[in-house]
PDB file of C-alpha atoms and ligand atoms in Angstrom:
ATOM      1  CA  MET F 173     -13.402   0.653  14.949  1.00 68.00           C
ATOM      2  CA  SER F 174     -10.648   1.808  12.710  1.00 91.00           C
ATOM      3  CA  ASN F 175      -7.427   0.685  10.814  1.00 95.00           C
ATOM      4  CA  MET F 176      -4.017   1.712  11.914  1.00 94.00           C
ATOM      5  CA  ILE F 177      -0.918   1.932   9.747  1.00 95.00           C
ATOM      6  CA  CYS F 178       2.224   2.250  11.847  1.00 92.00           C
ATOM      7  CA  PHE F 179       5.996   2.231  11.556  1.00 90.00           C
ATOM      8  CA  ASN F 180       8.106  -0.447  13.207  1.00 82.00           C
ATOM      9  CA  PHE F 181       5.616  -0.851  16.050  1.00 74.00           C
ATOM     10  CA  ARG F 182       7.751  -3.742  17.553  1.00 72.00           C
ATOM     11  CA  SER F 183      10.795  -1.655  18.317  1.00 72.00           C
ATOM     12  CA  ASP F 184       9.873   1.947  18.081  1.00 63.00           C
ATOM     13  CA  LYS F 185       8.482   3.549  21.319  1.00 63.00           C
ATOM     14  CA  ASN F 186       7.444   6.637  19.377  1.00 61.00           C
ATOM     15  CA  ALA F 187       5.503   4.736  16.919  1.00 59.00           C
ATOM     16  CA  LEU F 188       2.093   5.725  18.267  1.00 61.00           C
ATOM     17  CA  LYS F 189       2.697   9.475  17.855  1.00 69.00           C
ATOM     18  CA  ASP F 190       2.686   9.405  14.065  1.00 80.00           C
ATOM     19  CA  ASP F 191       0.588   6.385  13.357  1.00 91.00           C
ATOM     20  CA  LEU F 192      -2.045   6.731  10.604  1.00 95.00           C
ATOM     21  CA  SER F 193      -5.397   5.981  12.184  1.00 95.00           C
ATOM     22  CA  MET F 194      -8.357   5.855   9.707  1.00 96.00           C
ATOM     23  CA  SER F 195     -11.993   5.231   9.856  1.00 96.00           C
ATOM     24  CA  ASN F 196     -13.120   1.975   8.300  1.00 96.00           C
ATOM     25  CA  GLY F 197     -14.815   3.755   5.250  1.00 96.00           C
ATOM     26  CA  GLY F 198     -11.772   6.148   4.962  1.00 97.00           C
ATOM     27  CA  THR F 199      -9.390   3.131   4.839  1.00 97.00           C
ATOM     28  CA  SER F 200     -11.318   1.640   1.834  1.00 97.00           C
ATOM     29  CA  VAL F 201     -10.994   4.970  -0.038  1.00 98.00           C
ATOM     30  CA  PHE F 202      -7.348   5.420   0.956  1.00 98.00           C
ATOM     31  CA  ILE F 203      -6.452   1.950  -0.327  1.00 98.00           C
ATOM     32  CA  ASN F 204      -8.585   2.542  -3.551  1.00 98.00           C
ATOM     33  CA  VAL F 205      -6.731   5.704  -4.468  1.00 98.00           C
ATOM     34  CA  LEU F 206      -3.348   4.138  -3.876  1.00 98.00           C
ATOM     35  CA  CYS F 207      -4.343   1.179  -5.993  1.00 98.00           C
ATOM     36  CA  LEU F 208      -5.396   3.354  -8.871  1.00 98.00           C
ATOM     37  CA  SER F 209      -2.198   5.478  -8.771  1.00 98.00           C
ATOM     38  CA  GLY F 210       0.166   2.544  -8.439  1.00 98.00           C
ATOM     39  CA  GLY F 211      -1.725   0.607 -11.048  1.00 98.00           C
ATOM     40  CA  ARG F 212      -0.496   3.334 -13.514  1.00 98.00           C
ATOM     41  CA  LEU F 213       3.017   3.910 -12.237  1.00 98.00           C
ATOM     42  CA  ALA F 214       4.467   0.562 -11.187  1.00 98.00           C
ATOM     43  CA  GLN F 215       6.881  -0.946 -13.658  1.00 98.00           C
ATOM     44  CA  THR F 216       9.217  -3.433 -11.864  1.00 98.00           C
ATOM     45  CA  GLN F 217       8.256  -6.707 -10.261  1.00 96.00           C
ATOM     46  CA  SER F 218       9.042  -5.187  -6.944  1.00 97.00           C
ATOM     47  CA  GLN F 219       6.815  -2.156  -7.378  1.00 98.00           C
ATOM     48  CA  LYS F 220       4.049  -4.499  -8.543  1.00 98.00           C
ATOM     49  CA  ARG F 221       4.519  -6.490  -5.408  1.00 97.00           C
ATOM     50  CA  PHE F 222       3.887  -3.403  -3.234  1.00 98.00           C
ATOM     51  CA  MET F 223       0.547  -2.873  -5.152  1.00 98.00           C
ATOM     52  CA  VAL F 224      -0.515  -6.419  -4.642  1.00 98.00           C
ATOM     53  CA  PHE F 225       0.274  -6.071  -0.886  1.00 97.00           C
ATOM     54  CA  LEU F 226      -1.953  -2.943  -0.884  1.00 98.00           C
ATOM     55  CA  ALA F 227      -4.672  -4.671  -2.773  1.00 98.00           C
ATOM     56  CA  GLU F 228      -4.739  -7.447  -0.060  1.00 97.00           C
ATOM     57  CA  LYS F 229      -5.940  -4.836   2.460  1.00 97.00           C
ATOM     58  CA  ASN F 230      -9.474  -5.408   1.443  1.00 97.00           C
ATOM     59  CA  GLN F 231     -12.011  -5.115   4.271  1.00 96.00           C
ATOM     60  CA  SER F 232     -14.768  -6.889   2.433  1.00 94.00           C
ATOM     61  CA  VAL F 233     -12.602 -10.039   2.409  1.00 93.00           C
ATOM     62  CA  CYS F 234     -10.405  -9.683   5.583  1.00 93.00           C
ATOM     63  CA  GLY F 235     -13.045  -8.002   7.854  1.00 94.00           C
ATOM     64  CA  ILE F 236     -13.910  -4.516   8.694  1.00 94.00           C
ATOM     65  CA  GLY F 237     -11.263  -2.926  10.784  1.00 94.00           C
ATOM     66  CA  THR F 238      -8.647  -5.579  10.157  1.00 94.00           C
ATOM     67  CA  VAL F 239      -6.482  -4.229   7.465  1.00 96.00           C
ATOM     68  CA  GLY F 240      -3.947  -2.055   9.429  1.00 95.00           C
ATOM     69  CA  PHE F 241      -0.339  -2.934   8.853  1.00 96.00           C
ATOM     70  CA  ASP F 242       3.172  -1.980   9.663  1.00 94.00           C
ATOM     71  CA  ILE F 243       5.302  -0.198   7.024  1.00 95.00           C
ATOM     72  CA  VAL F 244       8.271  -2.494   7.746  1.00 94.00           C
ATOM     73  CA  ASP F 245       6.005  -5.557   6.827  1.00 94.00           C
ATOM     74  CA  MET F 246       5.629  -4.273   3.259  1.00 96.00           C
ATOM     75  CA  PRO F 247       7.502  -6.381   0.611  1.00 96.00           C
ATOM     76  CA  TRP F 248      10.813  -4.480   1.039  1.00 96.00           C
ATOM     77  CA  ASN F 249      13.794  -5.783  -0.877  1.00 94.00           C
ATOM     78  CA  ARG F 250      17.297  -4.680  -0.080  1.00 94.00           C
ATOM     79  CA  ASP F 251      18.359  -4.673  -3.771  1.00 94.00           C
ATOM     80  CA  SER F 252      15.777  -2.085  -4.862  1.00 97.00           C
ATOM     81  CA  PHE F 253      15.096  -0.423  -1.581  1.00 97.00           C
ATOM     82  CA  GLU F 254      15.747   3.174  -2.629  1.00 98.00           C
ATOM     83  CA  GLU F 255      13.845   2.807  -5.971  1.00 98.00           C
ATOM     84  CA  ASP F 256      10.904   1.189  -4.148  1.00 98.00           C
ATOM     85  CA  LYS F 257      10.769   3.853  -1.489  1.00 98.00           C
ATOM     86  CA  GLU F 258      10.929   6.602  -4.152  1.00 98.00           C
ATOM     87  CA  PHE F 259       8.133   4.663  -6.148  1.00 98.00           C
ATOM     88  CA  MET F 260       5.918   4.583  -2.980  1.00 98.00           C
ATOM     89  CA  LEU F 261       6.277   8.337  -2.590  1.00 98.00           C
ATOM     90  CA  ARG F 262       5.268   8.735  -6.249  1.00 98.00           C
ATOM     91  CA  VAL F 263       2.224   6.535  -5.776  1.00 98.00           C
ATOM     92  CA  ILE F 264       1.287   8.934  -2.912  1.00 98.00           C
ATOM     93  CA  GLU F 265       1.864  11.954  -5.117  1.00 98.00           C
ATOM     94  CA  GLY F 266      -0.144  10.380  -7.853  1.00 98.00           C
ATOM     95  CA  ALA F 267      -3.114   9.783  -5.537  1.00 98.00           C
ATOM     96  CA  ARG F 268      -2.874  13.508  -4.655  1.00 98.00           C
ATOM     97  CA  ARG F 269      -3.082  14.216  -8.341  1.00 98.00           C
ATOM     98  CA  LYS F 270      -6.186  12.040  -8.516  1.00 98.00           C
ATOM     99  CA  LEU F 271      -4.661   9.462 -10.933  1.00 98.00           C
ATOM    100  CA  GLY F 272      -7.402   7.157 -12.125  1.00 98.00           C
ATOM    101  CA  TRP F 273     -10.176   8.764 -10.043  1.00 98.00           C
ATOM    102  CA  GLU F 274     -12.206   9.043 -13.269  1.00 98.00           C
ATOM    103  CA  THR F 275     -12.758   5.198 -13.099  1.00 98.00           C
ATOM    104  CA  LEU F 276     -14.288   5.522  -9.588  1.00 97.00           C
ATOM    105  CA  GLY F 277     -17.989   5.397  -9.228  1.00 94.00           C
ATOM    106  CA  TYR F 278     -17.944   7.900  -6.403  1.00 96.00           C
ATOM    107  CA  GLU F 279     -16.180  11.128  -5.435  1.00 95.00           C
ATOM    108  CA  PRO F 280     -13.587  10.645  -2.518  1.00 97.00           C
ATOM    109  CA  ASN F 281     -13.546  13.255   0.195  1.00 96.00           C
ATOM    110  CA  GLU F 282     -10.389  15.163  -0.899  1.00 95.00           C
ATOM    111  CA  GLU F 283      -9.723  16.764   2.419  1.00 96.00           C
ATOM    112  CA  ILE F 284      -9.611  13.346   4.351  1.00 96.00           C
ATOM    113  CA  VAL F 285      -7.618  11.543   1.506  1.00 97.00           C
ATOM    114  CA  ALA F 286      -5.069  14.452   1.599  1.00 98.00           C
ATOM    115  CA  GLU F 287      -4.736  14.083   5.393  1.00 97.00           C
ATOM    116  CA  TYR F 288      -4.237  10.277   5.245  1.00 98.00           C
ATOM    117  CA  LEU F 289      -1.836  10.626   2.392  1.00 98.00           C
ATOM    118  CA  GLY F 290       0.295  13.193   4.184  1.00 97.00           C
ATOM    119  CA  THR F 291       0.496  10.993   7.262  1.00 97.00           C
ATOM    120  CA  PHE F 292       1.339   7.867   5.235  1.00 98.00           C
ATOM    121  CA  GLN F 293       4.011   9.828   3.387  1.00 97.00           C
ATOM    122  CA  LYS F 294       5.798  10.657   6.691  1.00 95.00           C
ATOM    123  CA  LEU F 295       5.683   7.030   7.726  1.00 95.00           C
ATOM    124  CA  ILE F 296       7.146   5.931   4.395  1.00 97.00           C
ATOM    125  CA  GLU F 297       9.809   8.540   4.534  1.00 96.00           C
ATOM    126  CA  ARG F 298      11.026   7.211   7.808  1.00 93.00           C
ATOM    127  CA  MET F 299      11.718   3.763   6.346  1.00 95.00           C
ATOM    128  CA  THR F 300      15.424   3.079   5.827  1.00 95.00           C
ATOM    129  CA  ALA F 301      17.251  -0.067   4.533  1.00 96.00           C
ATOM    130  CA  ASN F 302      18.181  -0.847   8.121  1.00 95.00           C
ATOM    131  CA  ASP F 303      14.564  -1.369   9.036  1.00 94.00           C
ATOM    132  CA  ILE F 304      14.044  -4.105   6.520  1.00 95.00           C
ATOM    133  CA  ILE F 305      13.155  -7.367   8.312  1.00 93.00           C
ATOM    134  CA  GLU F 306      15.388 -10.014   6.883  1.00 90.00           C
ATOM    135  CA  GLY F 307      13.240 -12.774   5.345  1.00 88.00           C
ATOM    136  CA  SER F 308       9.936 -10.922   5.448  1.00 86.00           C
ATOM    137  CA  LEU F 309       9.595 -10.627   1.665  1.00 93.00           C
ATOM    138  CA  THR F 310      10.420 -14.410   1.189  1.00 92.00           C
ATOM    139  CA  GLU F 311       7.857 -15.125   3.928  1.00 91.00           C
ATOM    140  CA  TRP F 312       5.199 -12.948   2.193  1.00 92.00           C
ATOM    141  CA  LEU F 313       5.972 -14.629  -1.090  1.00 93.00           C
ATOM    142  CA  SER F 314       5.741 -18.120   0.366  1.00 93.00           C
ATOM    143  CA  GLU F 315       2.303 -17.523   1.493  1.00 92.00           C
ATOM    144  CA  ALA F 316       1.156 -17.144  -2.124  1.00 92.00           C
ATOM    145  CA  ASP F 317       0.206 -20.232  -3.986  1.00 91.00           C
ATOM    146  CA  GLU F 318       0.811 -20.746  -7.759  1.00 90.00           C
ATOM    147  CA  ASN F 319      -2.360 -19.014  -8.807  1.00 90.00           C
ATOM    148  CA  ASP F 320      -1.466 -15.926  -6.947  1.00 94.00           C
ATOM    149  CA  PRO F 321      -1.077 -12.771  -8.931  1.00 94.00           C
ATOM    150  CA  VAL F 322       2.480 -12.236  -7.535  1.00 93.00           C
ATOM    151  CA  LYS F 323       3.357 -15.646  -9.288  1.00 92.00           C
ATOM    152  CA  CYS F 324       1.408 -15.430 -12.537  1.00 93.00           C
ATOM    153  CA  GLY F 325       2.294 -12.155 -14.129  1.00 95.00           C
ATOM    154  CA  PHE F 326       0.632  -9.482 -12.120  1.00 97.00           C
ATOM    155  CA  PRO F 327      -2.820  -9.304 -13.784  1.00 97.00           C
ATOM    156  CA  LYS F 328      -4.688  -5.975 -13.702  1.00 98.00           C
ATOM    157  CA  CYS F 329      -8.398  -5.081 -13.332  1.00 98.00           C
ATOM    158  CA  LYS F 330      -9.651  -3.934 -16.679  1.00 98.00           C
ATOM    159  CA  LYS F 331     -11.992  -1.391 -15.178  1.00 98.00           C
ATOM    160  CA  HIS F 332      -9.608   0.263 -12.761  1.00 98.00           C
ATOM    161  CA  ASP F 333      -6.161  -0.514 -14.189  1.00 98.00           C
ATOM    162  CA  ALA F 334      -5.157  -1.579 -10.686  1.00 98.00           C
ATOM    163  CA  TYR F 335      -3.133  -4.630  -9.781  1.00 98.00           C
ATOM    164  CA  ILE F 336      -5.244  -7.449  -8.402  1.00 97.00           C
ATOM    165  CA  CYS F 337      -4.457  -9.661  -5.505  1.00 96.00           C
ATOM    166  CA  VAL F 338      -5.782 -13.156  -4.715  1.00 95.00           C
ATOM    167  CA  HIS F 339      -9.055 -11.570  -3.475  1.00 94.00           C
ATOM    168  CA  GLY F 340      -9.444  -9.646  -6.819  1.00 96.00           C
ATOM    169  CA  CYS F 341      -9.429  -5.894  -7.278  1.00 98.00           C
ATOM    170  CA  GLN F 342      -9.566  -4.029  -4.161  1.00 98.00           C
ATOM    171  CA  VAL F 343     -11.188  -0.918  -5.897  1.00 98.00           C
ATOM    172  CA  CYS F 344     -13.918  -3.237  -7.432  1.00 97.00           C
ATOM    173  CA  THR F 345     -14.775  -5.068  -4.016  1.00 95.00           C
ATOM    174  CA  ASP F 346     -14.032  -2.811  -1.181  1.00 90.00           C
TER     175      ASP F 346
HETATM  176 ZN1   ZN E 254     -11.357  -3.048 -10.357  1.00 96.08          ZN
END
């Protein structure tokens, strides 16, 4: 079993060629290092939403091998598209620089993390404003109840300085 991150799977026949396929354990580590990096870099509401989206990809809650996603389903917003895309690339770069790794109780396999980050970067780079699915941000937000972190000030994990989602801190629990 594994988790797959793809780009515009519904309309792009080439999608499978550059999908990011990760082992289940590798996925947890990959999301861990993104949450640590983004927790230290996010400034705007939109950037924090991206980090909550990633924190939701928690296999201990959602199930092992069920947290793959499509880049176009991330909470993109037309008004801040360029800024958000640039932010995601900085989060990837921060993960390469091991931002926040000192808070982890284990040592990630750098070689595997670098490979996953490289493939993820290529997928993010392909995203354009034209690929934004109208209404997807509104739909994602509408699934959040009033106690959801996206609606109550984006709390963070004190231990990891990562944004938490409704399931808590992904780094603590997955
Ligand atoms: Zn934590």
